[in-house]
Amino acid sequence: MMSKRRLHPVAILSGVGKELKNMIVPLLVIIAAGSRGRFSWWDLIVPLAAVMYTVVMGVLSWIRFTYAWDEDRLFVEEGVFVRKRRSIPLERIHGMSVTEGVWQRMAGVVQVHIEAAGHVLGEAEVMLRAISREEARQLQRCVEQAKRKAETIDHPASNANRCPPPALFTLSMKEVWIVSLTSGGTLGVVVALGAFLSQLVDFIPYEALVRDIQSTWNGHSRWFLGGFVFVVLFAAYGVAIVQNMVRYASFAVRKQEDTIVITRGWLERKSVSIPVARVQGVVIHENWLRRLFGYASVSLIHAGGGLDGGEAGDVVLCPLIKKNRVASIMQTCLSEYDPTVAFHPLPKRAKSRYMLRPLCWLVIPAVLAAYVERPWGVMAFLLLPFGAWIGACRFHLAGWALSPGQLALRSGWFRQTTTYVLKRHVQSFQSSATWWQKRKRLTTISVSVMPLGTRARVVDVDEANAVVMSRWLEGKRKK
């Protein structure tokens, strides 16, 4: 067993900096609330005390945090006032994420997130904020050896000097640019900006600004408002593009024995290791723009937390890939999955329901627009045929596919989603029908996998087909 060690001192800057970043807005609000229009140095006492407390606690946390591991277990001790000791079997580590942030790269260290059985989803079981790259590689090798030992599989005793396997999938700069242009994120940037500005209501006189704008742009307020919204959305779109380019630069996927290794990032380099046994499903996303050019993205449903910085259980395998390459990548990384299965369409009696469903959301806004913006508001009724056409497209794209060991579900149009799950990974299968669906012998099916809450569903499936899927899951499907 290696001797107990402390993290690199840069972990203090990393941890304290993260806490201070989260405290900026609350501290500004406290200063504004305390000043009440008159600034005084006494108003800075509470914020300065909070900053000093954060810095001191960061240093003490670094001093009290130690780690070590041997061939079988990882040992971690932490806690300033309450000492907490943890011992984690290496074979029970489900995933590792290695990140090189700005602070870590300056010091030549990495940050390691480790997830093991029994932790809260979305949170790392152990986070080593700053250890050397060699230590991170040693820990990964020890985890692999412990897993092989637990599974009683004979492998070479040492692979310390082994060269990394060739990349199965990479993104060129052109593809990174396409990913950034066609990815979402604009709405998230706008929401984050709005939340930030809402915290500065005591500093920025929004009401006075609105009155000045109305007086300056009297008679043209609608055009000004429309132009302002366009500028905000365009700027948010630009920020989202930059974020995606920084995130997906140098993207590569490798298969190392029974582990999928994903590396990406420019300013912050990240490496995510996912055991194949922990993959609970595969999801193929196709928004309307990418589908137009024959592209898609592939994600893995991982039985764990957010290793890739996103939602719990979601790891991006291919941010952008030609659809004709999806099958080869899936079968290379996950040989049990078959993306070439033929999908069964929905019954024709469900088409009218798909066409009417968007109209329920468009009729009332169209009527209001026609009444308020007379006479040009009548043009809003042109959205109704467009909505019906969207519903028809969703009907033609939706479907399901069943094979002896796999279930696949497809739905959506603006963002078409195809989910593949193996029979042994299905946690629950649900079939539900409303009164209107029962009249046409239709039902809505949904399948859930780990982590809990991750599900796929298709609306208006034939009742007989839902029974077939239910029997297949129970192992009673008839040939």
XYZ file of C-alpha atoms in Angstrom:
479
model
C 0.000 0.000 0.000
C 1.272 3.435 -0.890
C 1.799 5.943 1.935
C -0.864 8.548 2.638
C -0.526 11.596 0.452
C -1.992 15.066 0.191
C -3.223 16.706 -2.952
C -1.086 19.184 -4.845
C -1.363 22.708 -3.309
C -3.095 23.915 -6.482
C -6.155 22.070 -5.130
C -6.559 24.950 -2.670
C -6.859 27.471 -5.512
C -9.196 25.196 -7.443
C -11.565 24.566 -4.529
C -11.537 28.104 -3.129
C -11.920 29.622 -6.589
C -14.972 27.474 -7.295
C -16.601 28.458 -4.009
C -15.870 32.163 -4.500
C -17.310 32.055 -8.013
C -20.566 30.691 -6.619
C -20.577 33.395 -3.913
C -20.178 36.452 -6.190
C -23.858 37.099 -6.847
C -25.077 36.465 -3.241
C -22.338 38.743 -1.878
C -23.299 41.538 -4.279
C -26.916 41.185 -3.180
C -25.860 41.374 0.494
C -23.836 44.532 -0.174
C -26.749 46.143 -2.043
C -29.272 45.189 0.647
C -27.065 46.508 3.416
C -26.174 49.822 1.795
C -29.769 50.865 1.009
C -28.554 53.457 -1.427
C -25.696 54.740 0.786
C -22.403 52.942 0.554
C -20.428 52.384 3.742
C -17.277 50.400 4.435
C -19.171 48.642 7.211
C -21.279 46.969 4.522
C -18.205 44.998 3.434
C -17.695 43.295 6.805
C -20.010 40.347 6.099
C -18.722 39.700 2.530
C -15.084 39.957 3.665
C -15.782 37.595 6.564
C -17.397 35.118 4.151
C -14.390 35.313 1.816
C -11.905 34.834 4.662
C -13.891 31.903 6.032
C -13.923 30.277 2.580
C -10.167 30.693 2.181
C -9.386 29.345 5.657
C -11.715 26.373 5.235
C -10.148 25.651 1.850
C -6.668 25.493 3.372
C -7.834 23.349 6.306
C -9.715 20.999 3.984
C -6.573 20.541 1.909
C -4.496 19.783 5.025
C -7.016 17.263 6.339
C -7.543 15.479 2.989
C -5.347 12.411 2.402
C -5.582 9.518 -0.032
C -3.878 6.207 -0.748
C -4.589 2.913 -2.469
C -3.304 -0.619 -2.729
C -4.112 -3.495 -5.065
C -7.648 -3.870 -3.737
C -8.923 -0.636 -2.179
C -8.876 3.145 -2.338
C -8.584 4.921 1.036
C -9.677 8.540 1.537
C -9.714 10.606 4.742
C -11.261 14.076 4.815
C -13.166 16.509 7.011
C -12.170 19.532 9.083
C -14.387 19.202 12.146
C -15.768 15.699 11.542
C -13.209 13.180 10.308
C -14.574 10.927 7.551
C -12.783 7.796 6.395
C -13.779 5.838 3.314
C -12.543 2.574 1.907
C -13.713 1.768 -1.623
C -13.042 -1.579 -3.347
C -11.371 -0.876 -6.677
C -13.456 -3.471 -8.530
C -16.608 -1.532 -7.552
C -15.486 1.685 -9.216
C -17.915 2.194 -12.090
C -16.308 5.098 -13.878
C -13.470 7.588 -13.796
C -13.275 11.054 -15.275
C -9.890 12.788 -15.609
C -10.011 16.558 -16.142
C -7.258 19.085 -16.753
C -8.578 22.526 -15.926
C -6.661 25.776 -16.254
C -5.218 25.595 -12.736
C -4.326 21.910 -13.080
C -2.592 22.388 -16.446
C -0.483 25.237 -15.062
C 0.713 22.958 -12.240
C 1.057 19.809 -14.379
C -1.595 17.853 -12.464
C -5.094 16.488 -13.185
C -8.440 16.281 -11.406
C -10.008 12.832 -11.030
C -13.700 12.073 -10.422
C -14.391 8.537 -9.227
C -17.817 6.919 -9.080
C -18.506 3.722 -7.187
C -21.536 1.704 -6.119
C -23.828 3.153 -3.500
C -23.298 6.888 -4.093
C -25.834 9.596 -4.837
C -26.448 9.975 -8.572
C -24.906 13.071 -10.099
C -22.210 13.424 -7.408
C -18.729 11.983 -7.504
C -18.000 9.426 -4.809
C -14.435 10.730 -4.592
C -12.898 13.798 -6.207
C -9.111 14.128 -6.226
C -8.715 17.756 -7.243
C -4.996 17.718 -8.010
C -2.813 14.627 -8.436
C -0.025 13.950 -10.895
C -0.773 12.420 -14.289
C 1.343 9.393 -13.434
C -0.670 8.789 -10.264
C -3.884 9.010 -12.250
C -2.582 6.433 -14.739
C -1.458 4.157 -11.897
C -4.899 4.372 -10.295
C -6.577 3.512 -13.592
C -4.309 0.501 -14.046
C -5.007 -0.678 -10.481
C -8.751 -0.395 -11.105
C -8.461 -2.415 -14.331
C -6.365 -5.096 -12.637
C -8.788 -5.320 -9.703
C -11.712 -5.766 -12.087
C -9.896 -8.498 -14.007
C -8.977 -10.204 -10.748
C -12.587 -10.090 -9.546
C -13.816 -11.562 -12.825
C -11.088 -14.251 -12.796
C -9.950 -13.383 -16.311
C -6.367 -14.068 -17.265
C -4.600 -11.055 -18.725
C -0.990 -9.954 -18.862
C 0.239 -9.078 -15.427
C 1.540 -5.675 -16.372
C 0.542 -3.201 -19.039
C 2.245 -0.149 -17.640
C 4.188 0.536 -20.820
C 1.395 -0.388 -23.212
C 0.690 2.102 -25.967
C -2.823 3.547 -26.037
C -5.116 1.831 -28.546
C -5.856 3.638 -31.820
C -8.805 6.001 -31.882
C -12.055 4.522 -33.174
C -13.618 7.931 -33.708
C -12.270 11.487 -33.870
C -13.608 14.913 -34.775
C -11.826 17.149 -37.253
C -11.898 20.925 -36.790
C -14.493 21.165 -39.549
C -16.723 18.676 -37.717
C -16.187 20.508 -34.412
C -17.367 23.666 -36.151
C -20.455 21.870 -37.507
C -21.193 20.458 -34.046
C -21.023 23.956 -32.566
C -23.270 25.456 -35.239
C -25.953 22.773 -35.012
C -25.950 22.135 -31.247
C -28.347 23.680 -28.785
C -27.402 25.823 -25.825
C -28.737 29.216 -26.910
C -31.750 29.020 -24.600
C -29.537 27.952 -21.703
C -27.279 30.968 -22.206
C -30.292 33.319 -22.293
C -31.740 31.783 -19.115
C -28.377 32.038 -17.318
C -28.010 35.686 -18.411
C -31.541 36.480 -17.236
C -30.931 34.817 -13.872
C -27.712 36.812 -13.434
C -29.321 40.147 -14.346
C -32.246 39.468 -12.028
C -29.781 39.358 -9.109
C -28.591 42.894 -9.948
C -31.964 44.569 -9.615
C -30.613 46.718 -6.760
C -27.739 47.983 -8.904
C -29.436 48.525 -12.274
C -32.596 50.710 -12.392
C -34.490 48.589 -14.906
C -37.744 50.567 -14.608
C -35.991 53.856 -15.359
C -34.244 52.282 -18.324
C -37.547 51.023 -19.711
C -39.114 54.497 -19.337
C -36.164 56.130 -21.091
C -36.374 53.609 -23.922
C -40.104 54.192 -24.325
C -39.654 57.962 -24.425
C -36.729 57.751 -26.853
C -38.296 55.174 -29.157
C -41.882 56.372 -28.898
C -43.905 54.873 -31.713
C -41.212 52.365 -32.575
C -41.122 50.337 -29.374
C -42.243 47.116 -31.062
C -39.501 47.298 -33.667
C -36.945 48.179 -31.017
C -38.068 45.311 -28.805
C -37.893 42.883 -31.719
C -34.409 44.077 -32.659
C -33.243 43.837 -29.054
C -34.524 40.266 -28.744
C -32.799 39.353 -32.016
C -29.471 40.815 -30.824
C -29.707 38.963 -27.494
C -30.492 35.634 -29.192
C -27.728 36.136 -31.759
C -25.198 36.922 -29.035
C -26.354 33.895 -27.008
C -25.989 31.740 -30.114
C -22.409 32.983 -30.519
C -21.599 32.193 -26.881
C -23.078 28.694 -27.287
C -20.923 28.124 -30.389
C -17.751 29.079 -28.511
C -18.695 26.852 -25.554
C -19.253 23.833 -27.794
C -16.033 24.399 -29.743
C -14.010 24.557 -26.522
C -15.758 21.458 -25.192
C -15.484 19.169 -28.232
C -12.015 20.117 -29.497
C -9.608 17.133 -29.741
C -12.486 14.670 -29.324
C -11.503 10.995 -29.551
C -13.018 7.610 -28.624
C -10.917 4.529 -27.873
C -11.756 0.980 -26.819
C -9.351 -0.389 -24.215
C -10.288 -3.986 -23.468
C -13.723 -3.738 -21.802
C -13.578 0.020 -21.228
C -14.613 2.895 -23.481
C -12.276 5.885 -23.086
C -13.501 9.296 -24.291
C -11.158 12.300 -24.366
C -12.094 15.843 -25.293
C -11.561 19.505 -24.485
C -9.285 22.404 -25.302
C -8.956 24.738 -22.305
C -10.188 21.979 -20.004
C -9.056 18.536 -21.098
C -11.211 15.670 -19.910
C -10.899 11.896 -20.140
C -13.871 9.683 -19.241
C -13.553 5.916 -18.737
C -16.768 3.866 -18.929
C -16.835 0.089 -18.436
C -18.918 -1.578 -21.130
C -20.795 -3.508 -18.450
C -22.119 -0.215 -17.020
C -23.683 0.930 -20.316
C -27.448 0.569 -19.993
C -28.463 1.793 -23.438
C -27.562 3.786 -26.536
C -29.404 6.902 -27.720
C -29.127 8.393 -31.218
C -30.195 12.047 -31.519
C -31.031 13.717 -34.839
C -32.262 17.282 -34.899
C -33.921 18.461 -38.078
C -30.841 20.387 -39.300
C -28.391 17.527 -38.832
C -30.842 15.037 -40.309
C -31.033 17.212 -43.417
C -27.301 16.634 -44.042
C -27.232 13.018 -42.875
C -25.618 13.569 -39.460
C -26.525 12.377 -35.966
C -25.095 12.247 -32.440
C -24.722 9.189 -30.213
C -24.949 9.107 -26.400
C -24.545 6.351 -23.847
C -26.861 5.740 -20.917
C -24.437 5.105 -18.079
C -25.491 3.582 -14.753
C -23.955 6.333 -12.689
C -23.705 10.074 -12.266
C -22.740 12.872 -14.620
C -19.209 11.782 -15.543
C -19.186 14.024 -18.617
C -20.396 17.162 -16.869
C -23.980 16.777 -18.109
C -27.036 15.044 -16.759
C -26.670 11.959 -14.610
C -26.293 8.860 -16.744
C -25.656 10.706 -20.030
C -22.256 10.462 -21.756
C -21.667 11.687 -25.318
C -20.021 8.984 -27.436
C -20.090 10.801 -30.811
C -21.125 14.496 -30.891
C -21.415 14.390 -34.700
C -21.222 11.386 -36.994
C -22.483 10.372 -40.406
C -25.489 8.090 -40.049
C -23.902 5.418 -42.191
C -21.055 5.147 -39.640
C -23.248 4.782 -36.540
C -23.690 1.020 -36.938
C -19.953 0.310 -37.204
C -19.074 2.485 -34.198
C -21.812 0.933 -32.049
C -20.891 -2.628 -32.969
C -17.199 -1.954 -32.323
C -17.725 -0.367 -28.912
C -20.830 -2.343 -27.891
C -21.036 -5.593 -29.797
C -24.330 -6.684 -28.191
C -26.299 -3.821 -29.716
C -27.749 -4.067 -33.208
C -28.612 -0.678 -34.768
C -29.536 -2.269 -38.113
C -32.901 -3.688 -36.955
C -35.969 -2.754 -39.040
C -38.521 -0.545 -37.262
C -42.244 -1.271 -37.251
C -44.404 1.779 -38.076
C -47.356 2.931 -36.022
C -50.889 1.943 -37.102
C -52.496 4.269 -39.650
C -55.381 5.075 -37.296
C -52.871 6.965 -35.117
C -51.983 9.467 -37.865
C -54.939 11.764 -37.214
C -54.022 11.973 -33.533
C -50.457 12.975 -34.396
C -51.721 15.671 -36.773
C -54.256 17.069 -34.295
C -51.914 17.102 -31.303
C -49.855 20.180 -32.407
C -53.048 22.063 -33.266
C -54.109 21.992 -29.607
C -51.121 24.238 -28.846
C -51.443 26.489 -31.902
C -55.165 27.279 -32.168
C -55.484 29.557 -29.121
C -52.295 31.608 -29.863
C -53.398 31.964 -33.500
C -56.848 33.222 -32.461
C -55.341 35.724 -30.008
C -52.859 36.983 -32.610
C -55.645 37.398 -35.184
C -57.728 39.393 -32.707
C -54.986 41.613 -31.248
C -53.010 42.320 -34.419
C -55.815 42.983 -36.859
C -55.708 42.622 -39.843
C -52.223 41.083 -40.277
C -52.693 38.771 -37.323
C -54.889 36.542 -39.492
C -51.693 35.235 -41.053
C -51.070 33.351 -37.797
C -53.616 30.771 -39.002
C -51.033 29.712 -41.578
C -49.265 27.976 -38.699
C -52.100 25.456 -38.396
C -51.334 23.547 -41.647
C -47.642 23.667 -40.741
C -48.412 22.151 -37.332
C -50.460 19.385 -38.916
C -47.585 18.652 -41.311
C -45.154 18.430 -38.370
C -47.510 15.969 -36.695
C -47.636 13.835 -39.836
C -43.820 13.804 -39.975
C -43.646 12.686 -36.354
C -46.102 9.888 -37.126
C -44.034 8.576 -40.036
C -40.775 8.670 -38.051
C -42.059 7.021 -34.858
C -41.784 3.262 -34.460
C -40.410 0.328 -32.509
C -38.203 -2.688 -33.158
C -37.854 -5.932 -31.268
C -35.176 -8.602 -31.430
C -34.457 -11.541 -29.103
C -32.264 -9.469 -26.787
C -32.944 -5.822 -27.664
C -35.786 -3.280 -27.754
C -35.573 -0.069 -29.800
C -37.950 2.934 -29.662
C -38.031 5.974 -31.958
C -39.966 9.235 -31.581
C -39.763 12.981 -32.238
C -39.208 15.177 -35.301
C -37.428 18.428 -34.409
C -35.192 16.231 -32.263
C -35.666 12.644 -33.304
C -34.542 10.191 -30.625
C -33.825 6.492 -31.146
C -33.129 4.473 -27.996
C -31.655 0.966 -27.927
C -31.817 -1.050 -24.687
C -30.956 -4.663 -23.947
C -33.541 -6.910 -22.351
C -31.525 -7.485 -19.196
C -31.132 -3.736 -18.612
C -34.845 -2.891 -18.697
C -35.934 -1.797 -15.227
C -39.620 -1.353 -16.006
C -42.021 -1.465 -18.942
C -45.204 0.593 -18.776
C -48.240 0.666 -21.056
C -50.913 3.330 -20.468
C -53.896 4.551 -22.479
C -56.322 7.455 -22.217
C -60.026 7.188 -23.006
C -59.423 8.521 -26.522
C -56.631 6.028 -27.119
C -58.756 3.106 -25.938
C -61.386 3.970 -28.550
C -58.794 3.393 -31.284
C -57.058 0.497 -29.527
C -53.853 2.514 -29.018
C -51.517 2.849 -26.069
C -48.409 4.707 -24.929
C -45.403 2.544 -24.068
C -42.384 3.612 -22.023
C -39.241 1.791 -20.940
C -37.049 2.780 -17.984
C -33.411 1.861 -17.380
C -30.767 2.815 -14.850
C -30.266 5.460 -13.614
C -33.849 5.706 -12.384
C -35.875 8.220 -14.373
C -34.081 7.587 -17.669
C -36.760 6.421 -20.034
C -37.871 6.277 -23.653
C -41.447 6.223 -24.897
C -43.580 6.071 -28.010
C -47.162 7.339 -28.180
C -50.054 5.595 -29.949
C -48.662 2.095 -30.405
C -51.073 -0.681 -31.328
C -52.365 -2.469 -28.225
C -51.462 -5.883 -29.647
C -47.864 -4.758 -30.235
C -47.636 -3.482 -26.654
C -48.717 -6.927 -25.433
C -46.016 -8.543 -27.574
C -43.349 -6.296 -26.012
C -44.631 -6.996 -22.516
C -44.481 -10.756 -23.095
C -41.019 -10.412 -24.598
C -39.833 -8.704 -21.436
C -41.379 -11.426 -19.280
C -39.704 -14.109 -21.365
C -43.012 -15.436 -22.693
C -42.863 -14.157 -26.243
C -44.168 -16.734 -28.738
C -42.339 -17.364 -31.934
